PDB file of C-alpha atoms in Angstrom:
ATOM      1  CA  MET D 478      -4.873  -0.124  -2.388  1.00 35.00           C
ATOM      2  CA  VAL D 479      -4.474   3.369  -4.040  1.00 35.00           C
ATOM      3  CA  LEU D 480      -0.834   4.868  -5.428  1.00 34.00           C
ATOM      4  CA  VAL D 481      -0.070   8.411  -7.056  1.00 33.00           C
ATOM      5  CA  ALA D 482       0.687   9.726 -10.536  1.00 33.00           C
ATOM      6  CA  GLY D 483       3.008  12.003 -11.650  1.00 33.00           C
ATOM      7  CA  GLY D 484       6.268  13.273  -9.558  1.00 31.00           C
ATOM      8  CA  VAL D 485       5.710  13.446  -6.274  1.00 30.00           C
ATOM      9  CA  THR D 486       7.921  15.801  -3.953  1.00 29.00           C
ATOM     10  CA  ALA D 487       8.576  12.550  -0.842  1.00 30.00           C
ATOM     11  CA  THR D 488       8.324  13.356   2.525  1.00 33.00           C
ATOM     12  CA  ALA D 489       8.647  10.745   4.968  1.00 35.00           C
ATOM     13  CA  SER D 490       9.274   9.263   8.192  1.00 39.00           C
ATOM     14  CA  VAL D 491      10.112   6.425  10.238  1.00 40.00           C
ATOM     15  CA  ALA D 492       9.022   6.292  14.383  1.00 39.00           C
ATOM     16  CA  SER D 493       9.578   2.969  16.161  1.00 40.00           C
ATOM     17  CA  ALA D 494       8.573   2.517  19.929  1.00 38.00           C
ATOM     18  CA  ALA D 495       9.785   0.309  22.534  1.00 38.00           C
ATOM     19  CA  PRO D 496       9.536  -3.260  22.672  1.00 41.00           C
ATOM     20  CA  GLN D 497       6.079  -4.476  24.113  1.00 44.00           C
ATOM     21  CA  GLY D 498       5.840  -7.509  26.099  1.00 52.00           C
ATOM     22  CA  GLY D 499       6.504 -10.747  24.563  1.00 62.00           C
ATOM     23  CA  GLY D 500       9.209  -8.612  22.251  1.00 81.00           C
ATOM     24  CA  GLU D 501       6.746  -6.746  19.729  1.00 89.00           C
ATOM     25  CA  ARG D 502       8.024  -3.585  17.939  1.00 90.00           C
ATOM     26  CA  HIS D 503       5.293  -0.768  16.919  1.00 93.00           C
ATOM     27  CA  VAL D 504       6.713   0.834  13.987  1.00 92.00           C
ATOM     28  CA  THR D 505       5.126   3.827  11.745  1.00 94.00           C
ATOM     29  CA  LEU D 506       6.344   3.512   7.931  1.00 93.00           C
ATOM     30  CA  ASN D 507       5.934   7.174   5.546  1.00 93.00           C
ATOM     31  CA  TRP D 508       6.627   7.866   2.287  1.00 92.00           C
ATOM     32  CA  THR D 509       5.156   8.743  -1.115  1.00 90.00           C
ATOM     33  CA  GLN D 510       4.694   6.478  -4.356  1.00 88.00           C
ATOM     34  CA  THR D 511       4.623   7.330  -8.156  1.00 84.00           C
ATOM     35  CA  ILE D 512       3.161   5.429 -10.432  1.00 83.00           C
ATOM     36  CA  ASP D 513       5.384   4.893 -13.799  1.00 85.00           C
ATOM     37  CA  ARG D 514       3.211   2.676 -15.149  1.00 88.00           C
ATOM     38  CA  HIS D 515      -0.272   1.715 -15.462  1.00 87.00           C
ATOM     39  CA  ASP D 516      -2.021  -0.538 -17.695  1.00 90.00           C
ATOM     40  CA  PRO D 517      -6.711  -0.581 -17.267  1.00 90.00           C
ATOM     41  CA  ILE D 518      -8.052  -3.423 -18.175  1.00 93.00           C
ATOM     42  CA  ASP D 519     -11.403  -2.723 -19.209  1.00 93.00           C
ATOM     43  CA  VAL D 520     -13.597  -6.532 -19.879  1.00 92.00           C
ATOM     44  CA  GLY D 521     -17.039  -6.389 -20.895  1.00 81.00           C
ATOM     45  CA  PRO D 522     -18.979  -3.325 -21.037  1.00 86.00           C
ATOM     46  CA  ALA D 523     -17.943  -0.572 -22.022  1.00 88.00           C
ATOM     47  CA  GLY D 524     -16.811   1.253 -18.819  1.00 87.00           C
ATOM     48  CA  GLU D 525     -16.855   0.841 -15.315  1.00 91.00           C
ATOM     49  CA  SER D 526     -17.753  -2.983 -14.974  1.00 93.00           C
ATOM     50  CA  VAL D 527     -17.080  -6.019 -12.620  1.00 95.00           C
ATOM     51  CA  GLY D 528     -13.939  -6.820 -13.729  1.00 95.00           C
ATOM     52  CA  ASP D 529     -12.769  -4.424 -14.630  1.00 95.00           C
ATOM     53  CA  GLN D 530      -8.528  -4.493 -13.728  1.00 94.00           C
ATOM     54  CA  SER D 531      -6.228  -1.421 -13.175  1.00 92.00           C
ATOM     55  CA  ILE D 532      -2.443  -2.684 -12.663  1.00 93.00           C
ATOM     56  CA  ALA D 533       0.050  -0.170 -11.972  1.00 90.00           C
ATOM     57  CA  SER D 534       3.981   0.139 -10.681  1.00 91.00           C
ATOM     58  CA  GLY D 535       5.956   2.717  -9.158  1.00 89.00           C
ATOM     59  CA  VAL D 536       8.784   4.247  -7.219  1.00 92.00           C
ATOM     60  CA  VAL D 537       8.231   4.556  -3.424  1.00 93.00           C
ATOM     61  CA  TYR D 538      10.125   7.679  -1.878  1.00 92.00           C
ATOM     62  CA  ARG D 539      11.546   8.219   1.659  1.00 92.00           C
ATOM     63  CA  ASP D 540      12.879  11.875   2.140  1.00 91.00           C
ATOM     64  CA  GLY D 541      12.702  13.044  -1.296  1.00 88.00           C
ATOM     65  CA  THR D 542      14.989   9.981  -2.380  1.00 95.00           C
ATOM     66  CA  ALA D 543      13.914   6.663  -3.917  1.00 96.00           C
ATOM     67  CA  VAL D 544      13.660   3.700  -1.458  1.00 96.00           C
ATOM     68  CA  GLY D 545      12.181   1.031  -3.327  1.00 96.00           C
ATOM     69  CA  THR D 546       8.991  -0.309  -5.764  1.00 96.00           C
ATOM     70  CA  PHE D 547       5.385  -1.737  -5.937  1.00 95.00           C
ATOM     71  CA  ASP D 548       3.096  -2.980  -7.905  1.00 95.00           C
ATOM     72  CA  LEU D 549      -0.441  -3.285  -7.653  1.00 92.00           C
ATOM     73  CA  ASN D 550      -3.553  -5.186  -8.764  1.00 95.00           C
ATOM     74  CA  CYS D 551      -7.189  -3.145  -8.019  1.00 93.00           C
ATOM     75  CA  THR D 552     -10.258  -5.710  -9.555  1.00 95.00           C
ATOM     76  CA  ILE D 553     -13.587  -4.246 -10.122  1.00 94.00           C
ATOM     77  CA  THR D 554     -16.208  -6.341  -7.672  1.00 95.00           C
ATOM     78  CA  HIS D 555     -19.744  -4.479  -8.345  1.00 95.00           C
ATOM     79  CA  VAL D 556     -20.976  -1.922  -9.453  1.00 94.00           C
ATOM     80  CA  ASP D 557     -24.262  -0.168  -8.494  1.00 94.00           C
ATOM     81  CA  ALA D 558     -25.290   3.163  -9.630  1.00 92.00           C
ATOM     82  CA  GLN D 559     -23.510   5.125  -6.916  1.00 93.00           C
ATOM     83  CA  SER D 560     -19.723   3.611  -6.595  1.00 91.00           C
ATOM     84  CA  THR D 561     -17.679   0.427  -7.450  1.00 91.00           C
ATOM     85  CA  THR D 562     -16.413  -1.971  -5.048  1.00 92.00           C
ATOM     86  CA  THR D 563     -12.792  -3.145  -5.461  1.00 92.00           C
ATOM     87  CA  GLN D 564     -10.198  -5.748  -4.311  1.00 95.00           C
ATOM     88  CA  CYS D 565      -6.765  -4.696  -4.148  1.00 93.00           C
ATOM     89  CA  GLN D 566      -3.894  -6.001  -3.719  1.00 96.00           C
ATOM     90  CA  SER D 567      -0.530  -4.948  -3.971  1.00 95.00           C
ATOM     91  CA  ALA D 568       3.622  -6.116  -3.135  1.00 97.00           C
ATOM     92  CA  TYR D 569       5.557  -3.608  -2.026  1.00 97.00           C
ATOM     93  CA  THR D 570      10.500  -4.216  -2.134  1.00 97.00           C
ATOM     94  CA  LEU D 571      11.986  -2.446   0.053  1.00 97.00           C
ATOM     95  CA  PRO D 572      15.260  -1.245   1.468  1.00 96.00           C
ATOM     96  CA  GLU D 573      14.390  -3.153   5.196  1.00 95.00           C
ATOM     97  CA  GLY D 574      12.083  -5.871   3.068  1.00 96.00           C
ATOM     98  CA  GLY D 575       8.941  -6.181   1.782  1.00 97.00           C
ATOM     99  CA  LEU D 576       5.610  -6.453   2.523  1.00 97.00           C
ATOM    100  CA  THR D 577       1.804  -7.275   0.785  1.00 96.00           C
ATOM    101  CA  PHE D 578      -1.427  -5.867   1.370  1.00 96.00           C
ATOM    102  CA  TRP D 579      -4.790  -6.924   0.341  1.00 96.00           C
ATOM    103  CA  GLY D 580      -7.719  -4.606   0.667  1.00 93.00           C
ATOM    104  CA  ARG D 581     -11.566  -4.250  -0.502  1.00 92.00           C
ATOM    105  CA  HIS D 582     -12.630  -0.728  -1.330  1.00 89.00           C
ATOM    106  CA  THR D 583     -15.861   0.900  -2.104  1.00 89.00           C
ATOM    107  CA  GLN D 584     -15.492   4.751  -4.790  1.00 87.00           C
ATOM    108  CA  PRO D 585     -17.503   6.763  -6.545  1.00 86.00           C
ATOM    109  CA  LEU D 586     -18.229   5.680  -9.789  1.00 87.00           C
ATOM    110  CA  GLY D 587     -15.787   8.007 -12.450  1.00 83.00           C
ATOM    111  CA  THR D 588     -12.988   7.604  -9.283  1.00 80.00           C
ATOM    112  CA  PRO D 589     -10.107   6.025 -10.296  1.00 76.00           C
ATOM    113  CA  ILE D 590      -9.692   2.645  -9.193  1.00 71.00           C
ATOM    114  CA  HIS D 591      -6.397   2.480  -8.836  1.00 67.00           C
ATOM    115  CA  LEU D 592      -6.396   6.114  -6.962  1.00 67.00           C
ATOM    116  CA  GLY D 593      -9.356   5.558  -5.065  1.00 62.00           C
ATOM    117  CA  ASP D 594     -11.735   8.615  -3.575  1.00 59.00           C
ATOM    118  CA  GLN D 595      -9.661  11.983  -2.905  1.00 57.00           C
ATOM    119  CA  ALA D 596     -12.075  13.130   0.254  1.00 58.00           C
ATOM    120  CA  ARG D 597     -11.032   9.584   2.027  1.00 68.00           C
ATOM    121  CA  GLY D 598      -8.035   7.316   2.506  1.00 76.00           C
ATOM    122  CA  ARG D 599      -8.456   4.321   1.926  1.00 84.00           C
ATOM    123  CA  ILE D 600      -7.161   0.508   5.029  1.00 88.00           C
ATOM    124  CA  SER D 601      -5.818  -1.970   3.524  1.00 91.00           C
ATOM    125  CA  GLY D 602      -4.405  -4.938   5.653  1.00 92.00           C
ATOM    126  CA  VAL D 603      -1.045  -6.572   6.067  1.00 95.00           C
ATOM    127  CA  ALA D 604      -1.113  -9.631   4.258  1.00 95.00           C
ATOM    128  CA  SER D 605       3.140 -11.207   4.973  1.00 95.00           C
ATOM    129  CA  GLY D 606       6.251  -9.858   4.749  1.00 96.00           C
ATOM    130  CA  THR D 607       9.717 -11.392   4.133  1.00 96.00           C
ATOM    131  CA  LEU D 608      13.299  -9.813   5.925  1.00 95.00           C
ATOM    132  CA  ALA D 609      12.744  -7.528   8.702  1.00 94.00           C
ATOM    133  CA  TYR D 610       9.058  -7.429   7.933  1.00 95.00           C
ATOM    134  CA  SER D 611       8.222 -11.541   7.985  1.00 95.00           C
ATOM    135  CA  THR D 612       6.371 -11.418  11.417  1.00 94.00           C
ATOM    136  CA  ALA D 613       4.575  -8.178  10.016  1.00 95.00           C
ATOM    137  CA  ARG D 614       1.142  -7.226  10.771  1.00 94.00           C
ATOM    138  CA  GLY D 615      -1.153  -4.341  10.323  1.00 94.00           C
ATOM    139  CA  GLN D 616      -2.595  -1.551   8.028  1.00 93.00           C
ATOM    140  CA  GLY D 617      -1.593   0.352   5.910  1.00 90.00           C
ATOM    141  CA  THR D 618      -3.297   3.854   5.243  1.00 88.00           C
ATOM    142  CA  PHE D 619      -3.364   5.004   1.269  1.00 85.00           C
ATOM    143  CA  THR D 620      -3.905   8.578   0.906  1.00 82.00           C
ATOM    144  CA  ARG D 621      -4.749  10.718  -2.610  1.00 75.00           C
ATOM    145  CA  THR D 622      -3.658  14.241  -1.154  1.00 68.00           C
ATOM    146  CA  THR D 623      -3.477  16.033  -4.142  1.00 62.00           C
ATOM    147  CA  GLY D 624      -4.643  15.200  -7.552  1.00 54.00           C
ATOM    148  CA  ALA D 625      -3.106  12.218  -8.243  1.00 56.00           C
ATOM    149  CA  SER D 626      -0.861  12.329  -5.713  1.00 62.00           C
ATOM    150  CA  GLN D 627      -0.616   9.787  -2.081  1.00 73.00           C
ATOM    151  CA  THR D 628       0.383   9.163   1.357  1.00 80.00           C
ATOM    152  CA  VAL D 629       1.288   6.306   2.487  1.00 86.00           C
ATOM    153  CA  SER D 630       1.366   5.470   6.717  1.00 88.00           C
ATOM    154  CA  VAL D 631       1.680   1.911   7.514  1.00 91.00           C
ATOM    155  CA  THR D 632       1.122   0.622  11.321  1.00 91.00           C
ATOM    156  CA  LEU D 633       2.715  -2.331  11.563  1.00 91.00           C
ATOM    157  CA  THR D 634       3.798  -4.571  14.777  1.00 92.00           C
ATOM    158  CA  LEU D 635       6.824  -6.631  14.502  1.00 91.00           C
ATOM    159  CA  ASP D 636       7.643 -10.239  16.819  1.00 86.00           C
ATOM    160  CA  LYS D 637      11.163  -9.640  17.590  1.00 73.00           C
ATOM    161  CA  GLU D 638      11.381 -13.088  18.925  1.00 61.00           C
ATOM    162  CA  LYS D 639      10.048 -14.398  15.656  1.00 59.00           C
ATOM    163  CA  SER D 640      12.005 -12.648  13.218  1.00 52.00           C
ATOM    164  CA  THR D 641      13.574 -15.038   9.980  1.00 53.00           C
ATOM    165  CA  ASP D 642      15.801 -11.472   9.195  1.00 49.00           C
ATOM    166  CA  PRO D 643      19.168 -11.171  10.972  1.00 49.00           C
ATOM    167  CA  ARG D 644      19.322  -7.663  10.213  1.00 49.00           C
ATOM    168  CA  SER D 645      16.581  -6.977  12.108  1.00 45.00           C
ATOM    169  CA  ARG D 646      17.890  -6.707  15.405  1.00 44.00           C
ATOM    170  CA  ARG D 647      19.832  -3.347  13.998  1.00 41.00           C
ATOM    171  CA  HIS D 648      17.165  -2.385  11.874  1.00 41.00           C
ATOM    172  CA  SER D 649      15.147   0.361  13.210  1.00 39.00           C
ATOM    173  CA  ALA D 650      12.387   0.499  10.710  1.00 40.00           C
TER     174      ALA D 650
END
């Protein structure tokens, strides 16, 4: 999972498709995010090594307005001569509910483990959701656009019939 540091002008959109068979609804969420706190933890030998962590939190923006928060924890699980592999977990609190993501990512040595490689986005799976997202399954693409900025695009499938949030029937994501 990747994040952004510094101020970002946000652009966001939400799109929803018509329900599919079985009461499923496909939703795409787009946002930008900024880190307001980042705490790297260097364990073991100095520099990138197994066990190093990047812990961060920040703000989620849609159309330039702050609408939520996120927390992230990435841990290096493998280092070789050219790259590191990390496992990242993140949790988002949004007006419609919460989403959590999990991903395993490989990036070039020297790339901030919480930001990822600027040349490509990271894809992380939706691990769970709450309220309007209680039945969410899908994935998020986290793309570092310039410097430390990042855009996020999340593609979800929601099962309307199993939703535990009474607000979900009137919510268009």
